[in-house]
């Protein structure tokens, strides 16, 4: 029978994430689709020198109070704990907020490297890596800082730049439901980067609102097939 | 009486550009207000790059669902006929040319329609989000912004000094003072705020403005 | 209000397909997901010099009797009618069948051109075109006839070839249900190339088993968002 | 008694290679038979490149649904835990390395593990389907075929003369006469059909075979 993918806690699920690992973290902004329980478990677990690939760098608990009453945890906690050496994403920090997010502070202190990537290019680089491709030409970023140092090509009279694939050792993602095999469905805009990242990591770890038995998910509506999912934790809302 | 348009009014004017049946993406900040000003009798489908098409108004406190947010992280409401998809699919839709109009904020727009809307001095850790993809992919790029900076510097410039989002992408600029079309000949001043004269607006604009033959007061 | 996308018949839906058009046709093999009613309508409509992009070239009515009792129509009818000047796909003809499919006959008579593309590369070239990208590097086909004339690149020590995007003037596809806006869901393996092609054409024409009102499809399960669909015909099974 | 394995038996032998929990894609023709020979107690997930994972046996006449077919156009049955997706997603899964085993037919396999399985003389209009993608992407490529052509020519050759599917991709070859592993040192003859000797099999094989130290009769 297939290996058991169901873990009892987020702490158990993030065990084995090693120093220096590349980690994709799903979600979009600083909430909604963010696998926050896995992120917090990783901050407890303590792995260091991580390369984190995520759409946004998070605002951290202090700034979050400006967004949502009472505040909340987000990706910022990994920077606060000094676990990250490099961030790859489209919004390291929000220009509309003070420069006090944990990532922006660390960056300004020279303690973390940032690679800023247009959001669609980020999604496509991940899909490219997941699909075993070597790179792709995109018109996005032509004539901007994003094009710096990248191969350029004119195709049918239009300018493109070459973007390279992204893959990861681990992906931390959030889904709505999983069956015990690992088939996943998402809820509303909490889908965002989660299904894309799920396909691009050697080990994909998912937290779900509901864990159901095999056969309980309609085969037509599964978004992430189980071959992409390695560890599942149910975190009831 | 000489007036500057407020943000709501700029958004209202921008929303008048949404044709019936069009697909519209609203950028971070002021553009988000456009969702509340769809002209009577027109169907507009709002696309959000976090993976949603056809959503409704901003949610009231009672309606708030933090797994139902627009790209500005604001909870919005569902509508019949809407659908959800992932980020890669959202940007296929954007780069593939299926967004009729995108409304973006800006720091600067150049006389050639170059857009600078993400990076600024002293904040090296900010990013462009989906702005570059939207600017490169949408059929029509409308910029809504204040005509000048807080210190009175022009934002409509000969050449952007802030980092570019995309070159030659802007179609229309709507500010608190004017509606300006980017054309092959340059920036055409189409509409002007109540009580303002062309020389007054030109004085706050670094790039040369070409008054339209049918120049009129901003219609609301 | 948005334009009416619902057409009364397949004949009306294929009106305006012009001589010389590039047409994607969904499906996988010679049945199951094939928009056969649209194909037959196109054969009646008579547009000529078409470039057809489809996974398989079809077997034609005569050979089809070997596969399914009584036989059936498939893409072969367009070749029988001499409407196609070029075919792009992964299986122009089946090696396991006699060389009598309409496409193979026409090819052997020098009356049609064939561009053979590995199936996954075909899907990806279409997705690449749909997504506004300029091309991609794939390891598939390296060292084979498929690599002939294509740019090669070594990335991280592995060989890749450059493949270019495909788009079309029209896509003919088959879905299970549509709402009147054009949101689509598919059924089982009839999904195959249909959603991919739907996104890559200037005008996408779909035949569906069931047409439903707006609001009748769960927003979580829509596979093809309505922006990709331009004409809908209901063909009850 | 000297016997050649029939197609069912070749498929049965190939299916023994499917590890518990593995994801397997079955190519056109003979490989499809493997679906009926999964070893007792093992869970195997069949992937089909037309967009399905986790399907069951071939359908009986009563069960036939022509919108539920494998990549050989044969109706199959659903199983709990299965799912459907589109062709692009199916090949992401394949190229992305998530297929543990693919079983393919072949015209020729070379001593280096090159595979030729789609084109042949006189049939220029046939194509490779998903074979190139599967050969390039799967972790393990098993070839099942008859050891020789109808006219007795070897199919296991020094160098393929038929058009290649992919170079150096084959892991294991299972024929009606032998089980052969492709190694860095060459083709290792691991198992041999009942009643056959090594020289007899070598005589029907163009490439040199290296008898394994633990060479045995094909186990079923």
JSON list of N, CA and C in Angstrom, two decimals, chain D residues 148-204:
[
{"chain": "D", "resi": 148, "resn": "UNK", "atom": "N", "xyz": [12.57, -10.28, -31.98]},
{"chain": "D", "resi": 148, "resn": "UNK", "atom": "CA", "xyz": [12.95, -10.08, -33.39]},
{"chain": "D", "resi": 148, "resn": "UNK", "atom": "C", "xyz": [11.74, -9.61, -34.19]},
{"chain": "D", "resi": 149, "resn": "UNK", "atom": "N", "xyz": [12.00, -9.12, -35.39]},
{"chain": "D", "resi": 149, "resn": "UNK", "atom": "CA", "xyz": [10.92, -8.71, -36.29]},
{"chain": "D", "resi": 149, "resn": "UNK", "atom": "C", "xyz": [10.24, -9.95, -36.88]},
{"chain": "D", "resi": 150, "resn": "UNK", "atom": "N", "xyz": [9.15, -9.72, -37.59]},
{"chain": "D", "resi": 150, "resn": "UNK", "atom": "CA", "xyz": [8.44, -10.84, -38.23]},
{"chain": "D", "resi": 150, "resn": "UNK", "atom": "C", "xyz": [9.35, -11.64, -39.14]},
{"chain": "D", "resi": 151, "resn": "UNK", "atom": "N", "xyz": [10.33, -10.96, -39.74]},
{"chain": "D", "resi": 151, "resn": "UNK", "atom": "CA", "xyz": [11.23, -11.66, -40.66]},
{"chain": "D", "resi": 151, "resn": "UNK", "atom": "C", "xyz": [12.50, -12.13, -39.95]},
{"chain": "D", "resi": 152, "resn": "UNK", "atom": "N", "xyz": [12.50, -12.06, -38.60]},
{"chain": "D", "resi": 152, "resn": "UNK", "atom": "CA", "xyz": [13.61, -12.63, -37.85]},
{"chain": "D", "resi": 152, "resn": "UNK", "atom": "C", "xyz": [14.79, -11.71, -37.63]},
{"chain": "D", "resi": 153, "resn": "UNK", "atom": "N", "xyz": [14.67, -10.43, -38.01]},
{"chain": "D", "resi": 153, "resn": "UNK", "atom": "CA", "xyz": [15.77, -9.49, -37.78]},
{"chain": "D", "resi": 153, "resn": "UNK", "atom": "C", "xyz": [15.82, -9.07, -36.31]},
{"chain": "D", "resi": 154, "resn": "UNK", "atom": "N", "xyz": [17.01, -8.90, -35.77]},
{"chain": "D", "resi": 154, "resn": "UNK", "atom": "CA", "xyz": [17.11, -8.47, -34.36]},
{"chain": "D", "resi": 154, "resn": "UNK", "atom": "C", "xyz": [16.52, -7.07, -34.17]},
{"chain": "D", "resi": 155, "resn": "UNK", "atom": "N", "xyz": [15.88, -6.87, -33.04]},
{"chain": "D", "resi": 155, "resn": "UNK", "atom": "CA", "xyz": [15.39, -5.55, -32.67]},
{"chain": "D", "resi": 155, "resn": "UNK", "atom": "C", "xyz": [16.32, -4.90, -31.63]},
{"chain": "D", "resi": 156, "resn": "UNK", "atom": "N", "xyz": [17.14, -5.74, -31.00]},
{"chain": "D", "resi": 156, "resn": "UNK", "atom": "CA", "xyz": [18.13, -5.20, -30.05]},
{"chain": "D", "resi": 156, "resn": "UNK", "atom": "C", "xyz": [19.43, -5.09, -30.82]},
{"chain": "D", "resi": 157, "resn": "UNK", "atom": "N", "xyz": [19.80, -3.83, -31.11]},
{"chain": "D", "resi": 157, "resn": "UNK", "atom": "CA", "xyz": [20.82, -3.56, -32.13]},
{"chain": "D", "resi": 157, "resn": "UNK", "atom": "C", "xyz": [21.97, -2.74, -31.56]},
{"chain": "D", "resi": 158, "resn": "UNK", "atom": "N", "xyz": [23.05, -2.69, -32.35]},
{"chain": "D", "resi": 158, "resn": "UNK", "atom": "CA", "xyz": [24.17, -1.84, -31.92]},
{"chain": "D", "resi": 158, "resn": "UNK", "atom": "C", "xyz": [23.78, -0.37, -31.99]},
{"chain": "D", "resi": 159, "resn": "UNK", "atom": "N", "xyz": [23.12, -0.02, -33.07]},
{"chain": "D", "resi": 159, "resn": "UNK", "atom": "CA", "xyz": [22.74, 1.37, -33.28]},
{"chain": "D", "resi": 159, "resn": "UNK", "atom": "C", "xyz": [21.38, 1.35, -33.98]},
{"chain": "D", "resi": 160, "resn": "UNK", "atom": "N", "xyz": [20.46, 2.14, -33.50]},
{"chain": "D", "resi": 160, "resn": "UNK", "atom": "CA", "xyz": [19.12, 2.15, -34.10]},
{"chain": "D", "resi": 160, "resn": "UNK", "atom": "C", "xyz": [19.18, 2.69, -35.53]},
{"chain": "D", "resi": 161, "resn": "UNK", "atom": "N", "xyz": [18.51, 2.01, -36.43]},
{"chain": "D", "resi": 161, "resn": "UNK", "atom": "CA", "xyz": [18.40, 2.51, -37.80]},
{"chain": "D", "resi": 161, "resn": "UNK", "atom": "C", "xyz": [17.05, 3.19, -38.02]},
{"chain": "D", "resi": 162, "resn": "UNK", "atom": "N", "xyz": [16.11, 2.94, -37.16]},
{"chain": "D", "resi": 162, "resn": "UNK", "atom": "CA", "xyz": [14.80, 3.61, -37.20]},
{"chain": "D", "resi": 162, "resn": "UNK", "atom": "C", "xyz": [14.93, 4.96, -36.46]},
{"chain": "D", "resi": 163, "resn": "UNK", "atom": "N", "xyz": [14.02, 5.86, -36.75]},
{"chain": "D", "resi": 163, "resn": "UNK", "atom": "CA", "xyz": [14.12, 7.18, -36.09]},
{"chain": "D", "resi": 163, "resn": "UNK", "atom": "C", "xyz": [14.02, 7.08, -34.56]},
{"chain": "D", "resi": 164, "resn": "UNK", "atom": "N", "xyz": [14.89, 7.80, -33.87]},
{"chain": "D", "resi": 164, "resn": "UNK", "atom": "CA", "xyz": [14.95, 7.72, -32.41]},
{"chain": "D", "resi": 164, "resn": "UNK", "atom": "C", "xyz": [13.75, 8.38, -31.74]},
{"chain": "D", "resi": 165, "resn": "UNK", "atom": "N", "xyz": [13.36, 7.80, -30.60]},
{"chain": "D", "resi": 165, "resn": "UNK", "atom": "CA", "xyz": [12.39, 8.43, -29.70]},
{"chain": "D", "resi": 165, "resn": "UNK", "atom": "C", "xyz": [13.16, 9.27, -28.68]},
{"chain": "D", "resi": 166, "resn": "UNK", "atom": "N", "xyz": [14.20, 8.66, -28.12]},
{"chain": "D", "resi": 166, "resn": "UNK", "atom": "CA", "xyz": [15.10, 9.39, -27.23]},
{"chain": "D", "resi": 166, "resn": "UNK", "atom": "C", "xyz": [16.37, 8.55, -27.10]},
{"chain": "D", "resi": 167, "resn": "UNK", "atom": "N", "xyz": [17.49, 9.22, -26.86]},
{"chain": "D", "resi": 167, "resn": "UNK", "atom": "CA", "xyz": [18.76, 8.53, -26.70]},
{"chain": "D", "resi": 167, "resn": "UNK", "atom": "C", "xyz": [18.94, 8.09, -25.25]},
{"chain": "D", "resi": 168, "resn": "UNK", "atom": "N", "xyz": [19.61, 6.95, -25.03]},
{"chain": "D", "resi": 168, "resn": "UNK", "atom": "CA", "xyz": [20.02, 6.50, -23.69]},
{"chain": "D", "resi": 168, "resn": "UNK", "atom": "C", "xyz": [18.92, 6.64, -22.65]},
{"chain": "D", "resi": 169, "resn": "UNK", "atom": "N", "xyz": [17.74, 6.18, -22.98]},
{"chain": "D", "resi": 169, "resn": "UNK", "atom": "CA", "xyz": [16.62, 6.34, -22.04]},
{"chain": "D", "resi": 169, "resn": "UNK", "atom": "C", "xyz": [16.13, 5.02, -21.47]},
{"chain": "D", "resi": 170, "resn": "UNK", "atom": "N", "xyz": [16.40, 3.90, -22.16]},
{"chain": "D", "resi": 170, "resn": "UNK", "atom": "CA", "xyz": [15.81, 2.63, -21.75]},
{"chain": "D", "resi": 170, "resn": "UNK", "atom": "C", "xyz": [16.54, 2.05, -20.54]},
{"chain": "D", "resi": 171, "resn": "UNK", "atom": "N", "xyz": [15.76, 1.55, -19.58]},
{"chain": "D", "resi": 171, "resn": "UNK", "atom": "CA", "xyz": [16.29, 0.95, -18.37]},
{"chain": "D", "resi": 171, "resn": "UNK", "atom": "C", "xyz": [16.30, -0.58, -18.47]},
{"chain": "D", "resi": 172, "resn": "UNK", "atom": "N", "xyz": [15.18, -1.12, -18.96]},
{"chain": "D", "resi": 172, "resn": "UNK", "atom": "CA", "xyz": [14.99, -2.57, -18.97]},
{"chain": "D", "resi": 172, "resn": "UNK", "atom": "C", "xyz": [14.24, -2.95, -20.24]},
{"chain": "D", "resi": 173, "resn": "UNK", "atom": "N", "xyz": [14.67, -4.06, -20.86]},
{"chain": "D", "resi": 173, "resn": "UNK", "atom": "CA", "xyz": [13.98, -4.57, -22.05]},
{"chain": "D", "resi": 173, "resn": "UNK", "atom": "C", "xyz": [13.41, -5.94, -21.72]},
{"chain": "D", "resi": 174, "resn": "UNK", "atom": "N", "xyz": [12.13, -6.13, -21.96]},
{"chain": "D", "resi": 174, "resn": "UNK", "atom": "CA", "xyz": [11.50, -7.42, -21.71]},
{"chain": "D", "resi": 174, "resn": "UNK", "atom": "C", "xyz": [10.92, -7.91, -23.03]},
{"chain": "D", "resi": 175, "resn": "UNK", "atom": "N", "xyz": [11.45, -9.04, -23.50]},
{"chain": "D", "resi": 175, "resn": "UNK", "atom": "CA", "xyz": [10.99, -9.58, -24.78]},
{"chain": "D", "resi": 175, "resn": "UNK", "atom": "C", "xyz": [10.39, -10.97, -24.56]},
{"chain": "D", "resi": 176, "resn": "UNK", "atom": "N", "xyz": [10.02, -11.61, -25.64]},
{"chain": "D", "resi": 176, "resn": "UNK", "atom": "CA", "xyz": [9.51, -12.98, -25.56]},
{"chain": "D", "resi": 176, "resn": "UNK", "atom": "C", "xyz": [10.62, -13.98, -25.26]},
{"chain": "D", "resi": 177, "resn": "UNK", "atom": "N", "xyz": [11.88, -13.49, -25.23]},
{"chain": "D", "resi": 177, "resn": "UNK", "atom": "CA", "xyz": [13.02, -14.40, -25.00]},
{"chain": "D", "resi": 177, "resn": "UNK", "atom": "C", "xyz": [13.87, -14.04, -23.79]},
{"chain": "D", "resi": 178, "resn": "UNK", "atom": "N", "xyz": [13.80, -12.79, -23.37]},
{"chain": "D", "resi": 178, "resn": "UNK", "atom": "CA", "xyz": [14.79, -12.38, -22.37]},
{"chain": "D", "resi": 178, "resn": "UNK", "atom": "C", "xyz": [14.37, -11.13, -21.61]},
{"chain": "D", "resi": 179, "resn": "UNK", "atom": "N", "xyz": [15.00, -10.96, -20.44]},
{"chain": "D", "resi": 179, "resn": "UNK", "atom": "CA", "xyz": [14.92, -9.72, -19.69]},
{"chain": "D", "resi": 179, "resn": "UNK", "atom": "C", "xyz": [16.33, -9.14, -19.67]},
{"chain": "D", "resi": 180, "resn": "UNK", "atom": "N", "xyz": [16.48, -7.94, -20.19]},
{"chain": "D", "resi": 180, "resn": "UNK", "atom": "CA", "xyz": [17.80, -7.36, -20.39]},
{"chain": "D", "resi": 180, "resn": "UNK", "atom": "C", "xyz": [17.87, -5.98, -19.73]},
{"chain": "D", "resi": 181, "resn": "UNK", "atom": "N", "xyz": [18.91, -5.79, -18.92]},
{"chain": "D", "resi": 181, "resn": "UNK", "atom": "CA", "xyz": [19.08, -4.50, -18.26]},
{"chain": "D", "resi": 181, "resn": "UNK", "atom": "C", "xyz": [20.11, -3.67, -19.00]},
{"chain": "D", "resi": 182, "resn": "UNK", "atom": "N", "xyz": [19.80, -2.39, -19.19]},
{"chain": "D", "resi": 182, "resn": "UNK", "atom": "CA", "xyz": [20.76, -1.49, -19.83]},
{"chain": "D", "resi": 182, "resn": "UNK", "atom": "C", "xyz": [21.63, -0.90, -18.73]},
{"chain": "D", "resi": 183, "resn": "UNK", "atom": "N", "xyz": [22.95, -1.16, -18.82]},
{"chain": "D", "resi": 183, "resn": "UNK", "atom": "CA", "xyz": [23.87, -0.66, -17.79]},
{"chain": "D", "resi": 183, "resn": "UNK", "atom": "C", "xyz": [24.98, 0.15, -18.46]},
{"chain": "D", "resi": 184, "resn": "UNK", "atom": "N", "xyz": [25.77, 0.79, -17.63]},
{"chain": "D", "resi": 184, "resn": "UNK", "atom": "CA", "xyz": [26.90, 1.56, -18.15]},
{"chain": "D", "resi": 184, "resn": "UNK", "atom": "C", "xyz": [27.89, 0.67, -18.89]},
{"chain": "D", "resi": 185, "resn": "UNK", "atom": "N", "xyz": [27.92, -0.61, -18.57]},
{"chain": "D", "resi": 185, "resn": "UNK", "atom": "CA", "xyz": [28.85, -1.54, -19.23]},
{"chain": "D", "resi": 185, "resn": "UNK", "atom": "C", "xyz": [28.27, -2.17, -20.47]},
{"chain": "D", "resi": 186, "resn": "UNK", "atom": "N", "xyz": [26.98, -2.03, -20.65]},
{"chain": "D", "resi": 186, "resn": "UNK", "atom": "CA", "xyz": [26.33, -2.64, -21.82]},
{"chain": "D", "resi": 186, "resn": "UNK", "atom": "C", "xyz": [25.04, -3.32, -21.41]},
{"chain": "D", "resi": 187, "resn": "UNK", "atom": "N", "xyz": [24.58, -4.23, -22.28]},
{"chain": "D", "resi": 187, "resn": "UNK", "atom": "CA", "xyz": [23.31, -4.90, -22.05]},
{"chain": "D", "resi": 187, "resn": "UNK", "atom": "C", "xyz": [23.52, -6.17, -21.23]},
{"chain": "D", "resi": 188, "resn": "UNK", "atom": "N", "xyz": [22.96, -6.20, -20.06]},
{"chain": "D", "resi": 188, "resn": "UNK", "atom": "CA", "xyz": [23.14, -7.37, -19.19]},
{"chain": "D", "resi": 188, "resn": "UNK", "atom": "C", "xyz": [21.91, -8.28, -19.29]},
{"chain": "D", "resi": 189, "resn": "UNK", "atom": "N", "xyz": [22.18, -9.51, -19.69]},
{"chain": "D", "resi": 189, "resn": "UNK", "atom": "CA", "xyz": [21.13, -10.52, -19.82]},
{"chain": "D", "resi": 189, "resn": "UNK", "atom": "C", "xyz": [20.82, -11.06, -18.43]},
{"chain": "D", "resi": 190, "resn": "UNK", "atom": "N", "xyz": [19.65, -10.69, -17.88]},
{"chain": "D", "resi": 190, "resn": "UNK", "atom": "CA", "xyz": [19.31, -11.04, -16.51]},
{"chain": "D", "resi": 190, "resn": "UNK", "atom": "C", "xyz": [18.49, -12.32, -16.43]},
{"chain": "D", "resi": 191, "resn": "UNK", "atom": "N", "xyz": [17.57, -12.47, -17.39]},
{"chain": "D", "resi": 191, "resn": "UNK", "atom": "CA", "xyz": [16.67, -13.63, -17.38]},
{"chain": "D", "resi": 191, "resn": "UNK", "atom": "C", "xyz": [16.47, -14.11, -18.81]},
{"chain": "D", "resi": 192, "resn": "UNK", "atom": "N", "xyz": [16.20, -15.38, -18.92]},
{"chain": "D", "resi": 192, "resn": "UNK", "atom": "CA", "xyz": [16.11, -15.99, -20.24]},
{"chain": "D", "resi": 192, "resn": "UNK", "atom": "C", "xyz": [14.88, -16.90, -20.28]},
{"chain": "D", "resi": 193, "resn": "UNK", "atom": "N", "xyz": [14.25, -16.99, -21.46]},
{"chain": "D", "resi": 193, "resn": "UNK", "atom": "CA", "xyz": [13.02, -17.77, -21.57]},
{"chain": "D", "resi": 193, "resn": "UNK", "atom": "C", "xyz": [13.30, -19.26, -21.36]},
{"chain": "D", "resi": 194, "resn": "UNK", "atom": "N", "xyz": [12.32, -19.99, -20.86]},
{"chain": "D", "resi": 194, "resn": "UNK", "atom": "CA", "xyz": [12.51, -21.41, -20.55]},
{"chain": "D", "resi": 194, "resn": "UNK", "atom": "C", "xyz": [13.03, -22.19, -21.77]},
{"chain": "D", "resi": 195, "resn": "UNK", "atom": "N", "xyz": [14.10, -22.95, -21.56]},
{"chain": "D", "resi": 195, "resn": "UNK", "atom": "CA", "xyz": [14.59, -23.82, -22.61]},
{"chain": "D", "resi": 195, "resn": "UNK", "atom": "C", "xyz": [15.59, -23.18, -23.56]},
{"chain": "D", "resi": 196, "resn": "UNK", "atom": "N", "xyz": [15.79, -21.85, -23.44]},
{"chain": "D", "resi": 196, "resn": "UNK", "atom": "CA", "xyz": [16.73, -21.15, -24.33]},
{"chain": "D", "resi": 196, "resn": "UNK", "atom": "C", "xyz": [18.10, -21.04, -23.67]},
{"chain": "D", "resi": 197, "resn": "UNK", "atom": "N", "xyz": [19.14, -21.06, -24.55]},
{"chain": "D", "resi": 197, "resn": "UNK", "atom": "CA", "xyz": [20.50, -20.88, -24.05]},
{"chain": "D", "resi": 197, "resn": "UNK", "atom": "C", "xyz": [20.98, -19.48, -24.39]},
{"chain": "D", "resi": 198, "resn": "UNK", "atom": "N", "xyz": [22.04, -19.07, -23.72]},
{"chain": "D", "resi": 198, "resn": "UNK", "atom": "CA", "xyz": [22.61, -17.74, -23.98]},
{"chain": "D", "resi": 198, "resn": "UNK", "atom": "C", "xyz": [23.04, -17.60, -25.45]},
{"chain": "D", "resi": 199, "resn": "UNK", "atom": "N", "xyz": [23.76, -18.57, -26.00]},
{"chain": "D", "resi": 199, "resn": "UNK", "atom": "CA", "xyz": [24.17, -18.41, -27.42]},
{"chain": "D", "resi": 199, "resn": "UNK", "atom": "C", "xyz": [22.96, -18.31, -28.36]},
{"chain": "D", "resi": 200, "resn": "UNK", "atom": "N", "xyz": [21.91, -19.02, -28.04]},
{"chain": "D", "resi": 200, "resn": "UNK", "atom": "CA", "xyz": [20.73, -18.95, -28.90]},
{"chain": "D", "resi": 200, "resn": "UNK", "atom": "C", "xyz": [20.11, -17.55, -28.88]},
{"chain": "D", "resi": 201, "resn": "UNK", "atom": "N", "xyz": [20.02, -16.95, -27.70]},
{"chain": "D", "resi": 201, "resn": "UNK", "atom": "CA", "xyz": [19.44, -15.61, -27.60]},
{"chain": "D", "resi": 201, "resn": "UNK", "atom": "C", "xyz": [20.40, -14.59, -28.23]},
{"chain": "D", "resi": 202, "resn": "UNK", "atom": "N", "xyz": [21.71, -14.77, -27.97]},
{"chain": "D", "resi": 202, "resn": "UNK", "atom": "CA", "xyz": [22.70, -13.86, -28.57]},
{"chain": "D", "resi": 202, "resn": "UNK", "atom": "C", "xyz": [22.61, -13.89, -30.09]},
{"chain": "D", "resi": 203, "resn": "UNK", "atom": "N", "xyz": [22.36, -15.05, -30.64]},
{"chain": "D", "resi": 203, "resn": "UNK", "atom": "CA", "xyz": [22.29, -15.19, -32.10]},
{"chain": "D", "resi": 203, "resn": "UNK", "atom": "C", "xyz": [21.15, -14.37, -32.69]},
{"chain": "D", "resi": 204, "resn": "UNK", "atom": "N", "xyz": [20.14, -14.09, -31.88]},
{"chain": "D", "resi": 204, "resn": "UNK", "atom": "CA", "xyz": [18.99, -13.30, -32.35]},
{"chain": "D", "resi": 204, "resn": "UNK", "atom": "C", "xyz": [19.09, -11.83, -31.91]}
]
